[in-house]
Coordinates of C-alpha atoms in Angstrom, one line a residue:
Chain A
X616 CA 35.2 -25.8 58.4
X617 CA 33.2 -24.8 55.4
X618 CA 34.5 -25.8 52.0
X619 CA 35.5 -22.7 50.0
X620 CA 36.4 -23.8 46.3
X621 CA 38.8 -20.3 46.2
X622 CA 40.9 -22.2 49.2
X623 CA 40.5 -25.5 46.7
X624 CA 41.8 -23.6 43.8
X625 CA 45.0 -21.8 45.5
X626 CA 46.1 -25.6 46.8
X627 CA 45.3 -27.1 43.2
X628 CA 47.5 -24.3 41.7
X629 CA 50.5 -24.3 44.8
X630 CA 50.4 -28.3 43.7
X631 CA 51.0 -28.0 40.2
X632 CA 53.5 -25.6 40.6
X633 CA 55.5 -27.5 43.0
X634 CA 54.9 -31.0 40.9
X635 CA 56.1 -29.3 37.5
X636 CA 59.4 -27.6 39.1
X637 CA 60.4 -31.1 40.3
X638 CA 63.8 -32.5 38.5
X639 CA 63.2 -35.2 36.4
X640 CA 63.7 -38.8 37.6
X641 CA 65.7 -41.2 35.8
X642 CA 62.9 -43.2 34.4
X643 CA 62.0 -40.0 32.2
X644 CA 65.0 -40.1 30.2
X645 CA 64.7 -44.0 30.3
X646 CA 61.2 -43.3 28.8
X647 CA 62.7 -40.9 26.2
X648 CA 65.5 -43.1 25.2
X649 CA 62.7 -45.5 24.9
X650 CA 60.4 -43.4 23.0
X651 CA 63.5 -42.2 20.7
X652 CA 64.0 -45.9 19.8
X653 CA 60.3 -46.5 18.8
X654 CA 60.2 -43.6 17.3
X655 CA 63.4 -44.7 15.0
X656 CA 61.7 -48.2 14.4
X657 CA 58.5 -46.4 13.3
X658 CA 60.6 -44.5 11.3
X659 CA 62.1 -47.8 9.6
X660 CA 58.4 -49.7 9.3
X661 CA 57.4 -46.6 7.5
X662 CA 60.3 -46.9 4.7
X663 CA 60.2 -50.3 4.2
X664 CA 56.2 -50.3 3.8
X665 CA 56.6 -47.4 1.4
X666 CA 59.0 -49.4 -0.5
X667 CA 56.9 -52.5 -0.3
X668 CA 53.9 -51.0 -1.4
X669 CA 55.7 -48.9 -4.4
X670 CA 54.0 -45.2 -2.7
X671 CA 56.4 -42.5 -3.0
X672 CA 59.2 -42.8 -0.4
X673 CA 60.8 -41.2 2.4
X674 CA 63.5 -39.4 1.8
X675 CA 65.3 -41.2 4.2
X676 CA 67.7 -44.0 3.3
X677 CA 68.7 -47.7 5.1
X678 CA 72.1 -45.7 6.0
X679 CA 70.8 -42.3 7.6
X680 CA 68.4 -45.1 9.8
X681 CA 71.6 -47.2 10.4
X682 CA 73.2 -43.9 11.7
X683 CA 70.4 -42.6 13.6
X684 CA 70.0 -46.3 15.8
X685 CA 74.1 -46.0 15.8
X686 CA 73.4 -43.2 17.6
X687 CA 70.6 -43.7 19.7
X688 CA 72.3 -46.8 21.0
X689 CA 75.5 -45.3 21.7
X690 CA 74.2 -42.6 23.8
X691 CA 71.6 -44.6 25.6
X692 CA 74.8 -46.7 26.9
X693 CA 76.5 -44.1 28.0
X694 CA 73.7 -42.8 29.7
X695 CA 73.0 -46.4 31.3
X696 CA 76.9 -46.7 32.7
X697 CA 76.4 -43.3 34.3
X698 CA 73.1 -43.8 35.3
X699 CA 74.4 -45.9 38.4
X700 CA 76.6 -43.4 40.0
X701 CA 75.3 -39.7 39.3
X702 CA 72.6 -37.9 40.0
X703 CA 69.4 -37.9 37.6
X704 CA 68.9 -36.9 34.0
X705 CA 68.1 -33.0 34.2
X706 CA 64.9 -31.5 32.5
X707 CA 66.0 -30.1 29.7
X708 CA 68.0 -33.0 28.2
X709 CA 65.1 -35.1 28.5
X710 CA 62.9 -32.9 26.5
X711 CA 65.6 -32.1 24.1
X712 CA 65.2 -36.3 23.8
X713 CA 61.3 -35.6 23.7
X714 CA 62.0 -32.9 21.0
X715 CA 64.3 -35.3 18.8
X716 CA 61.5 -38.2 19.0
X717 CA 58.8 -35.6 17.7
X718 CA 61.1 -34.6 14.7
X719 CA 61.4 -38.2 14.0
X720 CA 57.6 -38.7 13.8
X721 CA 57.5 -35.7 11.7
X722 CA 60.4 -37.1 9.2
X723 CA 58.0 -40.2 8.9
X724 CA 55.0 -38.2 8.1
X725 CA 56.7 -35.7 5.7
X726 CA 55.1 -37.0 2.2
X727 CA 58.5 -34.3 0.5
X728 CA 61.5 -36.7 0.6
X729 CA 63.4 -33.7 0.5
X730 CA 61.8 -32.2 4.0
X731 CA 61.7 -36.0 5.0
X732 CA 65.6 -36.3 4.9
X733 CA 66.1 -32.8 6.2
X734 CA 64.2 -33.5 9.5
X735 CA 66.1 -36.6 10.1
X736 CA 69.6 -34.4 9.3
X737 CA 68.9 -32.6 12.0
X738 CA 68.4 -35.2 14.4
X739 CA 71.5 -37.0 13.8
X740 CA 72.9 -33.5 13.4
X741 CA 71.6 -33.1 17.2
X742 CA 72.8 -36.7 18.2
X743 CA 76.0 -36.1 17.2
X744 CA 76.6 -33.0 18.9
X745 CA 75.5 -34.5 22.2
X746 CA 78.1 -37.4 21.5
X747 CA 80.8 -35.2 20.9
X748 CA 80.5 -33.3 23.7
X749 CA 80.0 -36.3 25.8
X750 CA 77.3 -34.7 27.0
X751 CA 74.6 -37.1 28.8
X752 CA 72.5 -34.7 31.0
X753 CA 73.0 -35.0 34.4
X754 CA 72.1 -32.7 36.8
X755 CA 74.4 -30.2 38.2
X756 CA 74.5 -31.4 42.1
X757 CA 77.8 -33.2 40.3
X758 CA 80.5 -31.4 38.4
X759 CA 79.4 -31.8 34.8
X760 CA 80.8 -34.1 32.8
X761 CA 80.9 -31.4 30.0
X762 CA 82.8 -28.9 32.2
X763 CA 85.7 -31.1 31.9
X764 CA 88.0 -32.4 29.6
X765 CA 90.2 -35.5 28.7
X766 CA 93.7 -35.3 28.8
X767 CA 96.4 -37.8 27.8
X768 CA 99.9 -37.6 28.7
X769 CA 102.5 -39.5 26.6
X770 CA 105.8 -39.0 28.1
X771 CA 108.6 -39.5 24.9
X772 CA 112.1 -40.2 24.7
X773 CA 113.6 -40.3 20.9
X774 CA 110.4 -40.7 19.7
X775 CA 109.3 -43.4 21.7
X776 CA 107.1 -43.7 24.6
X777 CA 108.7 -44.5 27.5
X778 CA 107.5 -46.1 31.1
X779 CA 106.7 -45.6 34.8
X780 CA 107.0 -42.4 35.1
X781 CA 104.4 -40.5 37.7
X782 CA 102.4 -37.3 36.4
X783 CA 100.3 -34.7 37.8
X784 CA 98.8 -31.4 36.2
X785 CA 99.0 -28.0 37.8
X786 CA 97.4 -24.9 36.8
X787 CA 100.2 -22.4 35.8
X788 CA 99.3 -20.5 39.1
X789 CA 100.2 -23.6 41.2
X790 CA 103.1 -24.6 39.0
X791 CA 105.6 -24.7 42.0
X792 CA 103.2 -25.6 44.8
X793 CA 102.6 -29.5 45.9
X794 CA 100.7 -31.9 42.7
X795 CA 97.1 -31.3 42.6
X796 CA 96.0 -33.2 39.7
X797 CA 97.9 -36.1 39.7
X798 CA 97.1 -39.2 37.3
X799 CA 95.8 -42.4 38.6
X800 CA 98.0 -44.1 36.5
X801 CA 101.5 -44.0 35.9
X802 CA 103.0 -43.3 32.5
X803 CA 102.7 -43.6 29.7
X804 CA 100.0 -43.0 28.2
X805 CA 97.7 -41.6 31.5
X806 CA 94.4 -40.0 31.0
X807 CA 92.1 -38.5 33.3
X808 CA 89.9 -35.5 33.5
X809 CA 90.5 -31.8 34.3
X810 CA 88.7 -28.5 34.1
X811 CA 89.9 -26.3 31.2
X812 CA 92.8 -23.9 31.6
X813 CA 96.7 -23.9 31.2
X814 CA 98.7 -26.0 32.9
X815 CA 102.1 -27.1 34.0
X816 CA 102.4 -31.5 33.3
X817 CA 104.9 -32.7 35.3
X818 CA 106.5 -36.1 34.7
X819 CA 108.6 -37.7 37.6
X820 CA 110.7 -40.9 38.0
X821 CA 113.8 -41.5 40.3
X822 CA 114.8 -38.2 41.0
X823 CA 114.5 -37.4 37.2
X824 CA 111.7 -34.2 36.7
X825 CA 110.0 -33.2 33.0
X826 CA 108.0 -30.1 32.7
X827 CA 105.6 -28.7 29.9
X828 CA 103.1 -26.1 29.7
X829 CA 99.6 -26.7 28.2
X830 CA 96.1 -25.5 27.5
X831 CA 93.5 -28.0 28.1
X832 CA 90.0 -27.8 27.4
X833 CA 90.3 -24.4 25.9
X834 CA 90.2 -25.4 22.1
X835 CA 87.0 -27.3 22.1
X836 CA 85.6 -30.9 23.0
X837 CA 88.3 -32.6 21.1
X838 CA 90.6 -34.5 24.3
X839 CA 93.7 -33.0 24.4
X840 CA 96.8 -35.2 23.7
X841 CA 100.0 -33.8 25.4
X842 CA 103.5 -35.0 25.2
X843 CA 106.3 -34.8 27.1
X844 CA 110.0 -35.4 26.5
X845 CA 112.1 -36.8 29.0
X846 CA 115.4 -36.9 29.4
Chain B
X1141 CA 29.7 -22.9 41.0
X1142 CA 31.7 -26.3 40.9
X1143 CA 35.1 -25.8 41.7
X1144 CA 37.9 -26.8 39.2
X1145 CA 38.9 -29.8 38.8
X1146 CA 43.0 -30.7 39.3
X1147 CA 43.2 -31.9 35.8
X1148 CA 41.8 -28.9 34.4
X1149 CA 44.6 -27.0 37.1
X1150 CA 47.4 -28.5 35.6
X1151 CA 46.3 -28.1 32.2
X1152 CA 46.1 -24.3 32.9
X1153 CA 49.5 -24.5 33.9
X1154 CA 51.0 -26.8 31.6
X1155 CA 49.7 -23.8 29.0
X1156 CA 51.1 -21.6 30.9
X1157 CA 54.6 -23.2 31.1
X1158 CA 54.5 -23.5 27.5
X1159 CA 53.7 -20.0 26.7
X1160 CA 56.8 -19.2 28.8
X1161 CA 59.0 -21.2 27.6
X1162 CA 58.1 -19.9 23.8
X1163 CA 58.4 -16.7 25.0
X1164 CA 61.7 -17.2 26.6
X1165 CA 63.5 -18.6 23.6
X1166 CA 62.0 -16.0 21.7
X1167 CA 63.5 -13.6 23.4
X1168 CA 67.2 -15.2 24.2
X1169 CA 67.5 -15.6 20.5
X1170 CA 68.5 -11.4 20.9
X1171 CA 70.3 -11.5 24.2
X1172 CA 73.8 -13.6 24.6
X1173 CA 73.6 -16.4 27.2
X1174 CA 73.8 -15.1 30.8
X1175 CA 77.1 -15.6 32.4
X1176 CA 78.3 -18.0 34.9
X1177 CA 79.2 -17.7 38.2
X1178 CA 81.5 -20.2 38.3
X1179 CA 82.8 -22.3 35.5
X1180 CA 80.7 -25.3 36.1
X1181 CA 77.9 -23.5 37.2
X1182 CA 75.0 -24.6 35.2
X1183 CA 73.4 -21.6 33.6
X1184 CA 69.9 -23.0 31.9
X1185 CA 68.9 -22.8 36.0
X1186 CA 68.7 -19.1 35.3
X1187 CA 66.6 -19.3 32.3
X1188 CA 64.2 -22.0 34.0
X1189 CA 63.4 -19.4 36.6
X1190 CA 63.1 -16.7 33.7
X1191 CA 60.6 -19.3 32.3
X1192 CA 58.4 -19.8 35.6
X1193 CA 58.6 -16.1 36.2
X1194 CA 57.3 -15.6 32.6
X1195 CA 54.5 -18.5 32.8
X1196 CA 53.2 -16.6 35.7
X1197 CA 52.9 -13.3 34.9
X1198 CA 51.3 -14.6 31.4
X1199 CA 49.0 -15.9 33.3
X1200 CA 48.5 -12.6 35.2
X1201 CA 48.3 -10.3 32.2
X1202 CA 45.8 -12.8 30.2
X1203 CA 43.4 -11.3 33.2
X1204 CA 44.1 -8.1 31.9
X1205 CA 43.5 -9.1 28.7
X1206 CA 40.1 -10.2 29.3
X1207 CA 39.0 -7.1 31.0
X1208 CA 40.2 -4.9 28.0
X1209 CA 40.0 -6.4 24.6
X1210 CA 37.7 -4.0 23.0
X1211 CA 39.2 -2.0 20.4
X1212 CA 39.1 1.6 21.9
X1213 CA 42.1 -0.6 24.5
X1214 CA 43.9 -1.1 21.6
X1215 CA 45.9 2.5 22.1
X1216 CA 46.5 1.2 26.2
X1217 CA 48.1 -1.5 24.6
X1218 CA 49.8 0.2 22.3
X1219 CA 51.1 2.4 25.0
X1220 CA 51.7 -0.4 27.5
X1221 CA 54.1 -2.5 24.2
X1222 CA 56.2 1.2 23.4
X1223 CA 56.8 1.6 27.5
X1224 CA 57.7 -1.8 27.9
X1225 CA 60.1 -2.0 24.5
X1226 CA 62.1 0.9 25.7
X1227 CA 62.0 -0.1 29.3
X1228 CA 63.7 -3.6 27.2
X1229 CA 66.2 -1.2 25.2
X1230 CA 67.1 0.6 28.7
X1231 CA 67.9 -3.0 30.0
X1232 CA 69.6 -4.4 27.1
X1233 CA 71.9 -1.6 27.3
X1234 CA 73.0 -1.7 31.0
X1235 CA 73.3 -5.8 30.3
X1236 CA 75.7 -5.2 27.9
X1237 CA 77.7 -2.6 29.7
X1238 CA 78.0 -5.0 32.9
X1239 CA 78.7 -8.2 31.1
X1240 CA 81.4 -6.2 29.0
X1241 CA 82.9 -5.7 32.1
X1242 CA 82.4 -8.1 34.7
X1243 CA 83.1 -11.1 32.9
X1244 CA 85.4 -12.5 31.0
X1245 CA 85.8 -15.8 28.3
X1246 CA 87.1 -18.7 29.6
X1247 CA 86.7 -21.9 27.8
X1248 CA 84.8 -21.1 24.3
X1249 CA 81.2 -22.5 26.4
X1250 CA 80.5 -19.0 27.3
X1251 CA 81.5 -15.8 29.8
X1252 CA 82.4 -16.3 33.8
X1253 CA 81.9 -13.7 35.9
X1254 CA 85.1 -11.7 37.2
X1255 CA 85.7 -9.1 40.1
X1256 CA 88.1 -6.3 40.4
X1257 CA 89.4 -6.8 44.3
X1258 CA 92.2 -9.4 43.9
X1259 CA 92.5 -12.1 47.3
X1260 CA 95.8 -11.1 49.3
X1261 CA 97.2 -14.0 47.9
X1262 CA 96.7 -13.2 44.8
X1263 CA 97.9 -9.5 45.1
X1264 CA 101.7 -11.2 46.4
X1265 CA 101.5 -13.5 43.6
X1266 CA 100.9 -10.9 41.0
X1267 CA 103.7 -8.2 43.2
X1268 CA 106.0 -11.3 42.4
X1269 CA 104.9 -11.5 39.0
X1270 CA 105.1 -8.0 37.0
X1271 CA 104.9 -9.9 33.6
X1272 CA 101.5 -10.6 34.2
X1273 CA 98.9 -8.3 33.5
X1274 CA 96.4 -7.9 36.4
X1275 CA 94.1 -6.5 33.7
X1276 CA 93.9 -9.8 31.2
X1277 CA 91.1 -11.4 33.3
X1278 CA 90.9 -14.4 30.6
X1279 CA 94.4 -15.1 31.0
X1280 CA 94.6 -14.8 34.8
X1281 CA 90.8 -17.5 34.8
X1282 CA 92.6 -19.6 33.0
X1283 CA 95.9 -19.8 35.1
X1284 CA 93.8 -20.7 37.8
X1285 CA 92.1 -23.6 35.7
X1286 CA 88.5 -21.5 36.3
X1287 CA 89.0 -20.8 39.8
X1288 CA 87.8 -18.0 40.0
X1289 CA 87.0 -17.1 43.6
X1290 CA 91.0 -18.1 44.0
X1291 CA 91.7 -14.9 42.0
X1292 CA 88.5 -12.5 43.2
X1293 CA 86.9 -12.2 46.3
X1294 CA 83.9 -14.4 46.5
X1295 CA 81.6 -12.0 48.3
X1296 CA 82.3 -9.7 45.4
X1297 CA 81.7 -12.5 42.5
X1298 CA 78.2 -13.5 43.9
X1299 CA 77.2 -9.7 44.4
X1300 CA 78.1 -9.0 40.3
X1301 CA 76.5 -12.5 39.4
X1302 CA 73.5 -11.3 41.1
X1303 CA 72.9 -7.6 39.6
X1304 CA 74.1 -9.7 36.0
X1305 CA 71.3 -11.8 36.6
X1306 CA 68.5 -9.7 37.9
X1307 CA 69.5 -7.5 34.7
X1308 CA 69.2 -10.3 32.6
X1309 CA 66.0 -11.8 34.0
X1310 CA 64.2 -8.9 34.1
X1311 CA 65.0 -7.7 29.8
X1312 CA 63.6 -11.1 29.6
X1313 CA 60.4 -10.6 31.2
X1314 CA 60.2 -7.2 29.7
X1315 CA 60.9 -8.2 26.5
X1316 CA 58.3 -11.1 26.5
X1317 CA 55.9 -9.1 27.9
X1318 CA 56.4 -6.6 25.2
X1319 CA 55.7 -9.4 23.0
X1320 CA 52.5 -10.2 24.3
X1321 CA 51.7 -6.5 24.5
X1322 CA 51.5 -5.6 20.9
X1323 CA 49.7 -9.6 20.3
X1324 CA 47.2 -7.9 22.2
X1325 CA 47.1 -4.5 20.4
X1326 CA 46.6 -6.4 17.1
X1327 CA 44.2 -8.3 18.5
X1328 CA 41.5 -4.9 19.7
X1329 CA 42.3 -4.0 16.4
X1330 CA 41.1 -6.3 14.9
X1331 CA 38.0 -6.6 16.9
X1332 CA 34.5 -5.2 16.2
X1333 CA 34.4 -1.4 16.8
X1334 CA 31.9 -0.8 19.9

């Protein structure tokens, strides 16, 4: 067959296309966290040699680095203990990773301490929003972690918390029917983690049956605390 | 003529992606994010195809561009940027309308799509319940903890998700294309006269 450099082209440009919609493996956000790291140390070197060598400094202080590798460290665990059981990191969290390292690098070239400090706000800023959300980009193939939220039950008696007692969460349109969330644990406290939305808790022990109705989920990231009295 | 090389393939494309992707969140800056179709349905997969579509068709109208970017084109363009910003306004407009009314707030992370034919179970839980009001969609999602296709007929959820997205995707493309419409205006302006 003759070789025709149009036919070359079209399979070049089918390759490319199929190659960059890939998901991101795992070793990309491994790479990131990596690169976010360096990127943080690079960041340090730069103070300390600006301090060393009396130039005008960074903006950037030993506590907003202290913060930053805080941060860094913290997430890259969670990531790790997850890493193991879900699916890989999705594209977009790691180049929202690949974004933050960039931003870093430019917080260490930024000669206006001002700017300097500003850049590395907003990374920590960023950082901290992922925490909080407990967000650590996997791909969708699993329920995201985000989707959910944590819920504590403390069943009370007189103020106190009180034992053993077996509790499941149903959505207030299932509030009759057979448990469908129950809690791994029994009482008290039990956590675990549920989609947002109002529900019934139900508490149970010997016969004796404790009822409350909550929204979970549907204030914000914070995990919900509920408690219920028993009689 | 020696045949390009893979490198230079993907290099063409990595621009490409880039352009789309600048051009995306250019444009979603003006439009709320799209809805989902169900609560944990992950909706930056919508705006990765918005950004592929984009890349592509970038890539298409840069040919164009290189045929006519003398100045006398600058009035095409011009042309070409007013058709494709009201074709955008026409869009934006029936996006709005459908998302005011086929979905609904959840969970404060953004809208889920409803429907308007209620399952037969949920019609004799709602003939049992007259203190609920069939009409507060929020309420009724979350009753249901974000179940929605409990509450709705799937068949009918998936055909609204679609038109909400095909709306959406397509005021995206418009609008980006808009964008690099009047870029391309300025630039025959700017250009020597013939």
């Amino acid at each position: 067959m003759r070789y025709r450099p149009r036919h070359a082209m079209l399979a070049a440009a089918l390759a490319s296309l199929i190659l960059s919609s890939l998901p991101a493996q795992p070793q990309d956000a491994n790479s990131a966290f990596s690169a976010l790291q360096a990127a943080s140390d690079r960041l340090q070197a730069v103070v300390h040699d600006r301090r060393g060598t009396r130039t005008p400094l960074v903006g950037v202080e030993a506590e907003d680095i202290n913060l930053l590798n805080k941060q860094i460290n913290t997430l890259q665990g969670r990531y790790r203990s997850r890493a193991a059981t879900t699916p890989p990191a999705n594209a977009e969290y790691v180049d929202s990773l690949q974004h933050l390292v960039r931003l870093i690098n430019l917080a260490a070239q930024e000669s206006r301490p001002a700017e300097s400090r500003a850049i590395l706000k907003d990374v920590t800023g960023d950082l901290a929003d992922k925490l909080g959300r407990g967000e650590v980009g996997f791909a969708a193939s699993e329920r995201p972690f985000r989707w959910e939220a944590q819920v504590t039950v403390k069943t009370m008696k007189d103020g106190n918390q009180v034992q053993g007692y077996f509790v499941y969460a149903n959505p207030i349109r299932w509030q009759n029917a057979d448990p469908r969330n129950p809690f791994s644990k029994l009482s008290s406290p039990t956590s675990r983690m549920l989609t947002p939305g109002r529900y019934e808790i139900v508490a149970s022990k010997d016969g004796v049956v404790a009822r409350r109705l909550a929204d979970i989920g549907l204030a914000g990231p914070e995990p919900d605390e509920i408690e219920v009295p028993v009689p | 003529m020696k045949p390009p090389s893979f490198d230079e393939f993907k290099n063409s494309w990595a621009l490409l992606a880039q352009l789309g992707v600048w051009l995306t969140s250019l444009v979603v800056v003006f439009v709320t994010e799209p809805p989902r179709l169900w609560p944990d349905a992950d909706p930056p997969a919508l705006l990765r195809f918005n950004q592929f579509v984009i890349a592509v068709l970038t890539g298409c109208v840069f040919v164009l561009f290189y045929q006519r970017s003398r100045r006398p084109d600058m009035r095409l363009w011009l042309r070409v940027t007013l058709a494709s910003l009201a074709a955008g306004v026409l869009l934006f407009a029936t996006y709005t309308y459908l998302t005011s009314y086929w979905t609904a707030e959840y969970d404060n992370k953004g809208m889920v799509v409803i429907g308007s034919r209620f399952t037969d179970l949920e019609q004799k839980w709602l003939a049992q319940h007259p203190e609920i009001d069939p009409g507060d969609a929020t309420t009724l999602v979350r009753d249901h903890a974000g179940q929605t296709d409990e509450i709705w007929y799937r068949d009918e959820l998936i055909n609204r998700y679609l038109k909400i997205s095909a709306c959406y995707s397509l005021l995206v493309v418009t609008m980006s294309l808009s964008v690099l419409f009047v870029i391309q205006a300025l630039r025959c302006s700017a250009s020597e006269p013939a």
